Short mmCIF file of C-alpha atoms in Angstrom, two decimals:
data_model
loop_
_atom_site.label_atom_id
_atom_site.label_comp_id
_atom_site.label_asym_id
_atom_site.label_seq_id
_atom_site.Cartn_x
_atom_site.Cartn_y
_atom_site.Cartn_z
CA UNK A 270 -53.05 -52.66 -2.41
CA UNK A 271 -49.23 -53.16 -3.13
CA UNK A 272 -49.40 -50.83 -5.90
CA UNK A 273 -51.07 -48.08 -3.68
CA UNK A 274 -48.43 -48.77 -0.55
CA UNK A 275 -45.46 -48.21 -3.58
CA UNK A 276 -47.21 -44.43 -4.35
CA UNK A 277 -47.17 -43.64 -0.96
CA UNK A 278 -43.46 -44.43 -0.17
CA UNK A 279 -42.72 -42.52 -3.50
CA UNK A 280 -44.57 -39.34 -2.48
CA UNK A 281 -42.44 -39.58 1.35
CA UNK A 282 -39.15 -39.78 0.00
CA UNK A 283 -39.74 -36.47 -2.34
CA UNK A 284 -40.18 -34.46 0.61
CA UNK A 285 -37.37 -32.50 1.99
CA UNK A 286 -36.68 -31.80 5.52
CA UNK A 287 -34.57 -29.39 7.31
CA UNK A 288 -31.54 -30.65 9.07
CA UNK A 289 -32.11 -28.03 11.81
CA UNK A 290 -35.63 -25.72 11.98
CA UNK A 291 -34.84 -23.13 14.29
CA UNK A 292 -31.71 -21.95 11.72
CA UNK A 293 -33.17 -19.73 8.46
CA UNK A 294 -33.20 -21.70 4.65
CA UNK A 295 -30.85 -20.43 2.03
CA UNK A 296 -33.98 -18.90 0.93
CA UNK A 297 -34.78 -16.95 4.09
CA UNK A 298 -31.43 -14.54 3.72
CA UNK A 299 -33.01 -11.25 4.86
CA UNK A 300 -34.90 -13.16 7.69
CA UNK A 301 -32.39 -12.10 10.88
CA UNK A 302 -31.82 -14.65 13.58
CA UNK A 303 -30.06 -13.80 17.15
CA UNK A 304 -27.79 -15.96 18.76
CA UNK A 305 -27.29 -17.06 22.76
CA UNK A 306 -23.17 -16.34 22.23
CA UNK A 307 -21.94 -13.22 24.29
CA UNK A 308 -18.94 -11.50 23.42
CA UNK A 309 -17.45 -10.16 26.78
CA UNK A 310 -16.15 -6.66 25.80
CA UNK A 311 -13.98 -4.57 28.65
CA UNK A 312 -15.69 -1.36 29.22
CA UNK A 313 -14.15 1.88 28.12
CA UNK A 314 -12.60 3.93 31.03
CA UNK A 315 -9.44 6.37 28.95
CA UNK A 316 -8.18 6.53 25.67
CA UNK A 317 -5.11 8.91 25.07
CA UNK A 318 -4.35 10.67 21.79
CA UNK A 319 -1.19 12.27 21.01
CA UNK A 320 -0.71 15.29 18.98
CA UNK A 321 1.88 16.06 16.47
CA UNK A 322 3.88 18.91 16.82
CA UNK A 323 2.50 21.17 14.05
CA UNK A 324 -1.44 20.53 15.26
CA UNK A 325 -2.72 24.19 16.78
CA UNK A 326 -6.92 23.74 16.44
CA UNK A 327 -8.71 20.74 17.36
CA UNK A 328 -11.66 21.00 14.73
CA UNK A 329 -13.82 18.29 14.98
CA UNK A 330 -13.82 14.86 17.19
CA UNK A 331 -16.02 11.71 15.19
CA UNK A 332 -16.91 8.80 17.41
CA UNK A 333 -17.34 5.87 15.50
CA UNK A 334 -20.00 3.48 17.09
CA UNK A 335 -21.48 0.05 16.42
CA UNK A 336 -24.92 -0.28 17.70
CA UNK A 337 -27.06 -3.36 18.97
CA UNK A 338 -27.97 -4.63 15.50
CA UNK A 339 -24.44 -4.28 14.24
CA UNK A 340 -24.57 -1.07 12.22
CA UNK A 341 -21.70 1.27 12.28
CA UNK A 342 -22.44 4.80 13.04
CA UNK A 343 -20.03 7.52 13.01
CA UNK A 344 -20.96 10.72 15.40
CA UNK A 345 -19.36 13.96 14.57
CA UNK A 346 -18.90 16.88 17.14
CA UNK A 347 -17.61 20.00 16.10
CA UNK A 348 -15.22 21.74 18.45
CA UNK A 349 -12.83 24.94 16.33
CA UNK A 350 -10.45 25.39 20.09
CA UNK A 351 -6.77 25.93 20.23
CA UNK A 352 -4.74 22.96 21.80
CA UNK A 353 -1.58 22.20 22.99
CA UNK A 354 0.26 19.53 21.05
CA UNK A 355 1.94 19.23 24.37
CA UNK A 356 -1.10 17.43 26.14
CA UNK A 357 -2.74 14.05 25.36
CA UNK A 358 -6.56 14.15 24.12
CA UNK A 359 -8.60 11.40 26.33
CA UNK A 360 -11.53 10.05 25.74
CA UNK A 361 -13.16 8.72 28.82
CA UNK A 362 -16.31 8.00 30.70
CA UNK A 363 -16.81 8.83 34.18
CA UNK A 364 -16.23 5.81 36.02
CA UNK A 365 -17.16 6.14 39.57
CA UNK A 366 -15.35 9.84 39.91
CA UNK A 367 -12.09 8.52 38.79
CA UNK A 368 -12.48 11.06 36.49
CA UNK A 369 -12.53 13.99 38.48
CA UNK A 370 -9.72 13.01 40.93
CA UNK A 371 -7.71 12.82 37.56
CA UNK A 372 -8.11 15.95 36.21
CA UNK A 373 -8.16 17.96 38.91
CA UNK A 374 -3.97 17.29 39.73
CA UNK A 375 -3.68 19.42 35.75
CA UNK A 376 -3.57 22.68 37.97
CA UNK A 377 -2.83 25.64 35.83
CA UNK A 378 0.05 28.09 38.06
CA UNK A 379 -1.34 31.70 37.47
CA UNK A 380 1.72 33.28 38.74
CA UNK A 381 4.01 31.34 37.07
CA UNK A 382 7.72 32.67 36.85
CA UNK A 383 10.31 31.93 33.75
CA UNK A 384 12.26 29.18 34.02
CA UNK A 385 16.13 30.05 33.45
CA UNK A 386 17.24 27.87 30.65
CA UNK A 387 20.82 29.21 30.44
CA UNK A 388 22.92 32.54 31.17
CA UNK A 389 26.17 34.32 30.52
CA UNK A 390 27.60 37.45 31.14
CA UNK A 391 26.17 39.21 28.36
CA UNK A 392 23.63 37.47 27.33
CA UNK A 393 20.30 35.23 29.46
CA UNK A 394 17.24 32.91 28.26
CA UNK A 395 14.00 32.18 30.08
CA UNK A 396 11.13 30.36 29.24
CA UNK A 397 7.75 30.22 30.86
CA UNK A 398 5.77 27.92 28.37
CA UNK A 399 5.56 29.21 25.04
CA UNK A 400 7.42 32.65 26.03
CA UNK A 401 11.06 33.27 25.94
CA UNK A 402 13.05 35.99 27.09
CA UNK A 403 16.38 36.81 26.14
CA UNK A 404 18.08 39.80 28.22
CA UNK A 405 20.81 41.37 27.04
CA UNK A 406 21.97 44.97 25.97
CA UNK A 407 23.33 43.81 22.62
CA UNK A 408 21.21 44.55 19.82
CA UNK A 409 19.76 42.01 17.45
CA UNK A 410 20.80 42.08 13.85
CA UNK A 411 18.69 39.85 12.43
CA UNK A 412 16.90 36.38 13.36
CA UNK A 413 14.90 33.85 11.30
CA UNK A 414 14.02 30.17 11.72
CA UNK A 415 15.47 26.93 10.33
CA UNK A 416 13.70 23.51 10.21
CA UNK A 417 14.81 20.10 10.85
CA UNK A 418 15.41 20.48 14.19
CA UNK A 419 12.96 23.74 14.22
CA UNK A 420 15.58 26.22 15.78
CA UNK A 421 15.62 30.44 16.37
CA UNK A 422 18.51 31.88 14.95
CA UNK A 423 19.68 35.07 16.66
CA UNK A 424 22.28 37.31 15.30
CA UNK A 425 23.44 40.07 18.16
CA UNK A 426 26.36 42.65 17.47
CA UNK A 427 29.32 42.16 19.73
CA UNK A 428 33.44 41.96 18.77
CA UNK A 429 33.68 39.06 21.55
CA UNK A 430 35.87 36.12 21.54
CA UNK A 431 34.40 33.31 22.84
CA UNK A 432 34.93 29.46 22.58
CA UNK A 433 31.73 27.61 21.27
CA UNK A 434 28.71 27.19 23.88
CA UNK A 435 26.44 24.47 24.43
CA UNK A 436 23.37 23.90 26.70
CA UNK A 437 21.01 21.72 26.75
CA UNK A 438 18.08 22.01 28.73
CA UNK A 439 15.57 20.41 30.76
CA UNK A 440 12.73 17.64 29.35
CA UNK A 441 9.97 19.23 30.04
CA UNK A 442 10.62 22.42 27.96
CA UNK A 443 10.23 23.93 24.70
CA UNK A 444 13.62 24.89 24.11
CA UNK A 445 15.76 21.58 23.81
CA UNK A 446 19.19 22.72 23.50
CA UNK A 447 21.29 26.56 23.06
CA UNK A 448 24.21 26.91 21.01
CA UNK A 449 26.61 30.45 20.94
CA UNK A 450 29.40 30.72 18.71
CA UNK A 451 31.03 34.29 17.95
CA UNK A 452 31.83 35.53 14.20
CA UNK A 453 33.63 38.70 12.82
CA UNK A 454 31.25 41.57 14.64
CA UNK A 455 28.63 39.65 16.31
CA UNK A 456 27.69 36.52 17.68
CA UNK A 457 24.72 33.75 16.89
CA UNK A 458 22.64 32.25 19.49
CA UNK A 459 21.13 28.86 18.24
CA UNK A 460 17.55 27.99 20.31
CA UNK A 461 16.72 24.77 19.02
CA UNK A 462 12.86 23.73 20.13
CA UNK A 463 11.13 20.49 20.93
CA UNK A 464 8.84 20.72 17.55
CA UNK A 465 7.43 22.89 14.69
CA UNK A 466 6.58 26.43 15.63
CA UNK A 467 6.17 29.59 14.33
CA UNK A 468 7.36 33.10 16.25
CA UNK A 469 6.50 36.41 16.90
CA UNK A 470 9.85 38.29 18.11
CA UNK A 471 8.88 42.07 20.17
CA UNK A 472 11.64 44.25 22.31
CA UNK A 473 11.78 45.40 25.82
CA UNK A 474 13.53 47.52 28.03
CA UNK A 475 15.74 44.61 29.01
CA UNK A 476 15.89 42.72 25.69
CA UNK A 477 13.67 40.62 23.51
CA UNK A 478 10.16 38.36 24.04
CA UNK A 479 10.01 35.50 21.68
CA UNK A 480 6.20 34.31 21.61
CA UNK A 481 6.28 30.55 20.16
CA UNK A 482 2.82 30.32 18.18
#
């Protein structure tokens, strides 16, 4: 009888127990399990995105997502439509018509007039967004663009004597600052802009268009 009881205790003690059942074995690895913690996450209402300076197409836009089981996703939507560096992207959700009371103050003037940025006697510049004018009745000799600032240089002829000119202009334009100094036979007009650009320079009756692209 004693020697039966011993066999009995022996054959117990060789089985193993789990500490807690209602957690997976080492062996159980691609079994999932859920858990009662919740991860309070604030809802999304805008995200901004700033532009640099040289960006002219928005291509694409790729949403990266994760889902309910924890995957990643990434979402891509392809877009090819000019943009103004200017202006923030958002990224938003409509969140009881907040939306729409924000976007409709971005009111587009269709009659918009230049905006003087400076003006002598012989020479004026305007700007109404990504057009300047320049009026004078000197003629242009040459012009080209430097980098670093991005600046216009305009060469006009004119035997003037003039002490150097400075201007600089508002914030919320593209030209930044104007500079006029005179030379042997002709005169330079510095327009130094708030980022990269290109130009596309045309004449009329009253001077020159510069069309910042």
């Amino acid at each position: 009888m004693i020697k039966i009881l011993l066999i009995y205790l022996v054959l117990i003690s060789s089985l193993t127990a789990r500490e807690n059942p209602f957690f997976p074995s080492k062996n159980e690895t691609d079994i999932p399990f859920s858990t009662n913690k919740t991860s309070v996450i604030e809802p999304l209402k805008r995200a901004t995105l700033s532009l640099p300076s040289t960006a002219r197409t928005l291509e694409s836009v790729t949403v990266t997502y994760k889902n309910l089981d924890g995957s990643i996703v990434s979402q891509k939507v392809s877009l090819g439509n000019s943009v103004d560096w200017h202006l923030p992207i958002f990224i938003s959700q409509n969140i009881g018509g907040n939306e729409k009371k924000i976007t409709s103050k971005v009111v587009t003037k269709k009659n918009e007039k230049f905006t003087k940025i400076t003006s002598l006697s012989f020479i004026s510049l305007y700007e109404k967004k990504q057009l300047l004018k320049i009026i004078t009745k000197d003629k242009m000799l040459r012009n080209f663009l430097l980098t670093k600032p991005h600046r216009i240089v305009c060469d006009f002829a004119r035997n003037i004597d003039i002490r150097s000119y400075e201007k600089k202009s508002k914030t919320n334009t593209r030209v930044t600052q104007v500079r006029i100094g005179n030379h042997k036979g002709y005169y330079r007009v510095v327009i130094e802009l708030d980022g990269h650009y290109k130009y596309k320079l045309t004449n009329y009756k009253n001077g020159y268009y510069i069309n910042l692209l």
